[in-house]
Amino acid sequence: MTERGSERSDANATYVFAVCWNPDPSAFHGLSGVTDAAPVRILPLEKLTAIVQTVRACDFTDEAWQVRLTDRRELERYARAHHDVVTAAASSCPTVPVPMATVYHGEQRASEALGRESDRFHAALERIAHHAEWGVKVYAPPPPVDDSIRAATPSPGLRPAPGAGLAYLDRKRGVQERRERSRHEALQAAEKVDSEVGLLAAASRRLRPHEPRLSGEQRSQILNATYLVADHRVEELAELTRSLSGRTGLHIDLSGPWVPYSFVGEV
Amino acid sequence: MTDVDFRQSSYPVPGPQTTNLADILERVLDKGIVIAGDIKVDLLDIELLTIRIRLFVASVDTAKKAGIDWWENDPALSSRASRNALKDENRALRQRVEQLESQTPDEASEK
């Protein structure tokens, strides 16, 4: 929930990117974070370290976020800035990301709030140490071509032979059935991909497939899943997705390594 | 398949080098450990926004060509649209008041 606190325009607030064990402070040199006003820095907690930045409170109110989230360029700038800091932290030690837009009224408040959750942070850090998140997206093959129209076009000047309409409908139905079968087979194969990759992974999550009509992507995405994979099994994962792609004929996109964003929430 | 980075560094997770915005948003908006912030967008809003933004960022141009422009009228995505929604409501209410006011004398004379 949103609490309203300091309304003064010059009040400072503390933006939190991530919590980790012993980061290398030099990992953040050269990163601007979400504002140019102050450097990204570490905030030592009891046995943990938070990665934070001092920001102006008035730039991070609920209203300011609502406006920011409606502007594609601003949204992208903030999302990438947040992601870059989280990623930099993870390059030196196990790191638990905090969702974008987590801000406290000051360093003291941030320490209190994060300190209260330290058990959850430790559990999440233990779980993800020496693991990374890997995304797997599966695309359906193009649907069978509808050849019923060409096949049904009568020769010019001739009346359609008796029964031509029925034959046309049959062909039409045949195309529809082939399409349904092809889609069904693709979905089944995608489930196979999910279950085989799932066996190799420590945990998995299904994400919403990206909307094909709007993505500009001609192919239809039938699986968008993400997996927590131990570092020593990464080559196995690449080999498995290659082999699954060959066996199923589906196009499979593998992305990673990601900081395990999707595997720290419900520990 | 996309290029996969197999660097064998001791600490391994610098993230995919080229990442599309939808993939990043999918993670930074509603994933990670959720802890209550003092100043923060409601999580429910984030969840709703994520779905819409993910569609939105996919390709504005393609969508516009297809005549899909809901984000321009969706109060959750456009501050302008939420102002317009208020204006529209205001206008409708004024019309209704005028209508009611103009009816009153007739109804009074009927009695």
Coordinates of C-alpha atoms in Angstrom, one line a residue, chain A residues 6-255:
Chain A
S6 CA 7.3 13.7 3.5
E7 CA 5.7 16.1 1.0
R8 CA 8.5 18.6 0.9
S9 CA 9.9 18.7 -2.6
D10 CA 13.6 18.6 -1.4
A11 CA 13.1 15.6 0.9
N12 CA 15.4 12.6 0.1
A13 CA 14.3 9.0 -0.3
T14 CA 16.1 5.7 -0.6
Y15 CA 15.6 3.6 -3.7
V16 CA 16.4 -0.1 -3.2
F17 CA 17.6 -2.2 -6.2
A18 CA 18.6 -5.5 -4.6
V19 CA 19.9 -7.2 -1.4
C20 CA 22.9 -9.4 -1.5
W21 CA 25.8 -11.0 0.4
N22 CA 29.2 -9.1 0.2
P23 CA 29.1 -7.3 -3.1
D24 CA 32.2 -5.8 -4.6
P25 CA 31.6 -2.0 -4.2
S26 CA 33.5 -1.3 -7.4
A27 CA 30.9 -3.3 -9.4
F28 CA 28.7 -0.2 -9.4
H29 CA 31.3 2.4 -10.7
G30 CA 30.0 4.1 -13.8
L31 CA 26.4 3.1 -13.3
S32 CA 24.0 6.0 -13.0
G33 CA 21.1 4.1 -11.5
V34 CA 17.7 5.8 -11.6
T35 CA 19.0 9.4 -11.0
D36 CA 22.1 11.4 -11.8
A37 CA 21.9 13.2 -8.4
A38 CA 23.7 10.6 -6.3
P39 CA 25.8 7.5 -6.9
V40 CA 24.6 3.9 -6.6
R41 CA 26.1 2.6 -3.3
I42 CA 25.9 -0.1 -0.8
L43 CA 24.0 0.1 2.5
P44 CA 25.3 -2.5 5.0
L45 CA 22.5 -4.3 7.0
E46 CA 23.2 -6.7 9.7
K47 CA 24.5 -9.7 7.7
L48 CA 23.3 -8.5 4.4
T49 CA 24.0 -5.6 2.1
A50 CA 21.4 -3.6 0.2
I51 CA 22.2 -1.8 -3.1
V52 CA 20.6 1.6 -2.9
Q53 CA 20.6 5.1 -4.3
T54 CA 19.5 8.4 -2.7
V55 CA 16.7 10.0 -4.8
R56 CA 14.4 13.0 -4.4
A57 CA 11.2 11.8 -2.8
C58 CA 9.0 14.0 -5.0
D59 CA 10.3 12.2 -8.1
F60 CA 9.1 8.8 -6.8
T61 CA 5.6 9.3 -5.6
D62 CA 2.7 7.1 -6.8
E63 CA 1.6 9.8 -9.2
A64 CA 5.1 10.3 -10.6
W65 CA 5.3 6.5 -11.2
Q66 CA 1.9 6.4 -12.9
V67 CA 3.1 9.1 -15.3
R68 CA 6.4 7.4 -15.9
L69 CA 4.8 4.0 -16.6
T70 CA 2.7 5.5 -19.3
D71 CA 5.7 6.9 -21.2
R72 CA 7.4 4.2 -23.1
R73 CA 10.8 5.9 -23.3
E74 CA 10.8 6.8 -19.6
L75 CA 9.6 3.3 -18.6
E76 CA 12.4 1.7 -20.7
R77 CA 15.0 4.0 -19.2
Y78 CA 14.0 3.2 -15.6
A79 CA 13.6 -0.5 -16.3
R80 CA 17.0 -0.8 -17.9
A81 CA 18.6 1.4 -15.1
H82 CA 17.1 -0.9 -12.4
H83 CA 18.1 -4.0 -14.3
D84 CA 21.7 -2.8 -14.9
V85 CA 22.3 -2.2 -11.2
V86 CA 20.8 -5.6 -10.2
T87 CA 22.9 -7.3 -12.8
A88 CA 26.0 -5.6 -11.7
A89 CA 25.4 -6.7 -8.1
A90 CA 24.9 -10.2 -9.3
S91 CA 28.2 -10.2 -11.1
S92 CA 30.1 -10.2 -7.7
C93 CA 27.8 -12.2 -5.3
P94 CA 24.4 -14.0 -4.9
T95 CA 21.8 -11.2 -5.3
V96 CA 18.1 -11.0 -4.7
P97 CA 16.4 -8.4 -6.8
V98 CA 13.7 -6.2 -5.4
P99 CA 10.9 -5.1 -7.8
M100 CA 11.3 -1.8 -9.6
A101 CA 9.8 1.2 -7.6
T102 CA 10.6 0.1 -4.1
V103 CA 11.4 3.4 -2.2
Y104 CA 11.7 4.3 1.5
H105 CA 11.6 7.7 3.2
G106 CA 15.3 7.4 4.1
E107 CA 18.2 5.2 4.8
Q108 CA 17.0 4.5 8.4
R109 CA 13.6 3.4 7.2
A110 CA 15.1 1.2 4.4
S111 CA 17.4 -0.5 7.0
E112 CA 14.4 -1.2 9.3
A113 CA 12.1 -2.5 6.6
L114 CA 14.8 -4.7 4.9
G115 CA 16.1 -5.9 8.3
R116 CA 12.6 -7.1 9.2
E117 CA 12.7 -9.3 6.1
S118 CA 16.2 -10.7 6.6
D119 CA 15.0 -14.3 7.1
R120 CA 13.3 -14.2 3.7
F121 CA 16.4 -12.6 2.1
H122 CA 18.7 -15.3 3.6
A123 CA 16.4 -18.1 2.5
A124 CA 16.2 -16.7 -1.1
L125 CA 19.9 -16.1 -1.3
E126 CA 20.7 -19.7 -0.2
R127 CA 18.2 -21.0 -2.8
I128 CA 19.6 -19.0 -5.7
A129 CA 23.4 -19.1 -4.9
H130 CA 25.2 -20.8 -7.9
H131 CA 22.0 -20.8 -9.9
A132 CA 20.7 -18.5 -12.7
E133 CA 17.4 -18.0 -14.4
W134 CA 17.0 -19.1 -18.0
G135 CA 14.0 -18.2 -20.2
V136 CA 12.6 -20.6 -22.7
K137 CA 10.2 -19.4 -25.4
V138 CA 8.6 -21.8 -27.9
Y139 CA 7.0 -20.7 -31.1
A140 CA 4.3 -22.6 -33.1
P141 CA 5.2 -23.5 -36.7
P142 CA 3.3 -21.6 -39.4
P143 CA -0.3 -23.0 -39.9
P144 CA -1.0 -25.3 -42.9
V145 CA -1.8 -23.3 -46.1
D146 CA -5.4 -22.8 -47.0
D147 CA -5.5 -24.2 -50.5
S148 CA -9.3 -24.7 -50.6
I149 CA -10.0 -21.5 -52.4
R150 CA -7.6 -22.1 -55.3
A151 CA -8.7 -25.7 -55.6
A152 CA -12.4 -24.7 -55.6
T153 CA -12.2 -22.0 -58.2
P154 CA -14.4 -23.2 -61.1
S155 CA -13.1 -22.9 -64.7
P156 CA -14.2 -19.6 -66.2
G157 CA -17.5 -19.7 -68.1
L158 CA -18.5 -23.0 -66.7
R159 CA -21.3 -23.6 -64.2
P160 CA -19.9 -25.4 -61.1
A161 CA -20.4 -29.2 -61.4
P162 CA -23.1 -30.7 -59.2
G163 CA -21.8 -31.3 -55.7
A164 CA -19.0 -28.6 -56.1
G165 CA -20.3 -26.6 -53.1
L166 CA -20.3 -29.7 -50.9
A167 CA -16.8 -30.6 -52.0
Y168 CA -15.7 -27.0 -51.3
L169 CA -17.1 -27.2 -47.8
D170 CA -15.3 -30.5 -47.2
R171 CA -12.0 -29.1 -48.3
K172 CA -12.6 -26.1 -46.1
R173 CA -13.3 -28.3 -43.1
G174 CA -10.2 -30.4 -43.9
V175 CA -8.0 -27.3 -43.8
Q176 CA -9.6 -26.2 -40.5
E177 CA -9.0 -29.7 -39.0
R178 CA -5.4 -29.8 -40.2
R179 CA -4.9 -26.4 -38.6
E180 CA -6.4 -27.5 -35.3
R181 CA -4.4 -30.7 -35.3
S182 CA -1.2 -28.8 -36.1
R183 CA -1.8 -26.4 -33.3
H184 CA -2.7 -29.2 -30.9
E185 CA 0.5 -31.0 -31.7
A186 CA 2.5 -27.9 -31.3
L187 CA 1.0 -27.3 -27.8
Q188 CA 1.6 -30.9 -26.8
A189 CA 5.2 -30.6 -28.0
A190 CA 5.6 -27.3 -26.0
E191 CA 4.4 -29.1 -22.9
K192 CA 7.0 -31.8 -23.5
V193 CA 9.6 -29.0 -23.8
D194 CA 8.4 -27.6 -20.4
S195 CA 8.5 -30.9 -18.7
E196 CA 11.9 -32.0 -20.0
V197 CA 13.5 -28.7 -19.2
G198 CA 11.7 -28.7 -15.8
L199 CA 13.4 -32.0 -14.9
L200 CA 16.8 -30.4 -15.3
A201 CA 15.9 -27.2 -13.4
A202 CA 15.7 -26.6 -9.7
A203 CA 12.4 -24.7 -10.2
S204 CA 10.2 -23.4 -13.0
R205 CA 7.6 -20.8 -13.7
R206 CA 5.2 -20.3 -16.6
L207 CA 4.9 -16.7 -17.7
R208 CA 2.2 -15.2 -20.0
P209 CA 3.1 -15.8 -23.6
H210 CA 3.7 -12.5 -25.4
E211 CA 0.7 -11.4 -27.5
P212 CA 1.4 -12.4 -31.1
R213 CA -0.9 -9.9 -32.7
L214 CA 0.9 -7.0 -31.2
S215 CA 4.5 -8.2 -30.8
G216 CA 5.3 -7.6 -34.4
E217 CA 6.5 -11.2 -34.3
Q218 CA 4.9 -13.2 -37.0
R219 CA 5.2 -16.4 -35.1
S220 CA 2.8 -17.3 -32.3
Q221 CA 4.4 -17.9 -28.9
I222 CA 3.0 -21.0 -27.4
L223 CA 5.2 -21.3 -24.3
N224 CA 6.9 -18.6 -22.2
A225 CA 8.6 -20.3 -19.3
T226 CA 11.5 -19.6 -17.0
Y227 CA 13.7 -22.0 -15.1
L228 CA 16.1 -21.8 -12.2
V229 CA 19.2 -23.8 -13.4
A230 CA 22.3 -24.7 -11.4
D231 CA 25.4 -23.2 -13.0
H232 CA 27.0 -26.5 -13.6
R233 CA 24.0 -27.7 -15.7
V234 CA 23.9 -24.8 -18.1
E235 CA 25.6 -26.7 -21.0
E236 CA 23.2 -29.5 -20.5
L237 CA 20.4 -27.1 -20.8
A238 CA 21.7 -25.7 -24.1
E239 CA 22.1 -29.2 -25.4
L240 CA 18.7 -30.2 -24.3
T241 CA 16.9 -27.3 -25.9
R242 CA 18.8 -27.9 -29.2
S243 CA 17.8 -31.5 -29.1
L244 CA 14.2 -30.7 -28.2
S245 CA 14.1 -28.3 -31.1
G246 CA 15.3 -31.0 -33.4
R247 CA 12.9 -33.6 -32.1
T248 CA 9.8 -31.4 -32.1
G249 CA 10.5 -29.2 -35.1
L250 CA 9.6 -26.2 -33.0
H251 CA 11.6 -23.0 -32.8
I252 CA 12.9 -22.6 -29.2
D253 CA 14.5 -19.4 -27.9
L254 CA 16.8 -19.8 -24.9
S255 CA 17.7 -16.6 -23.0

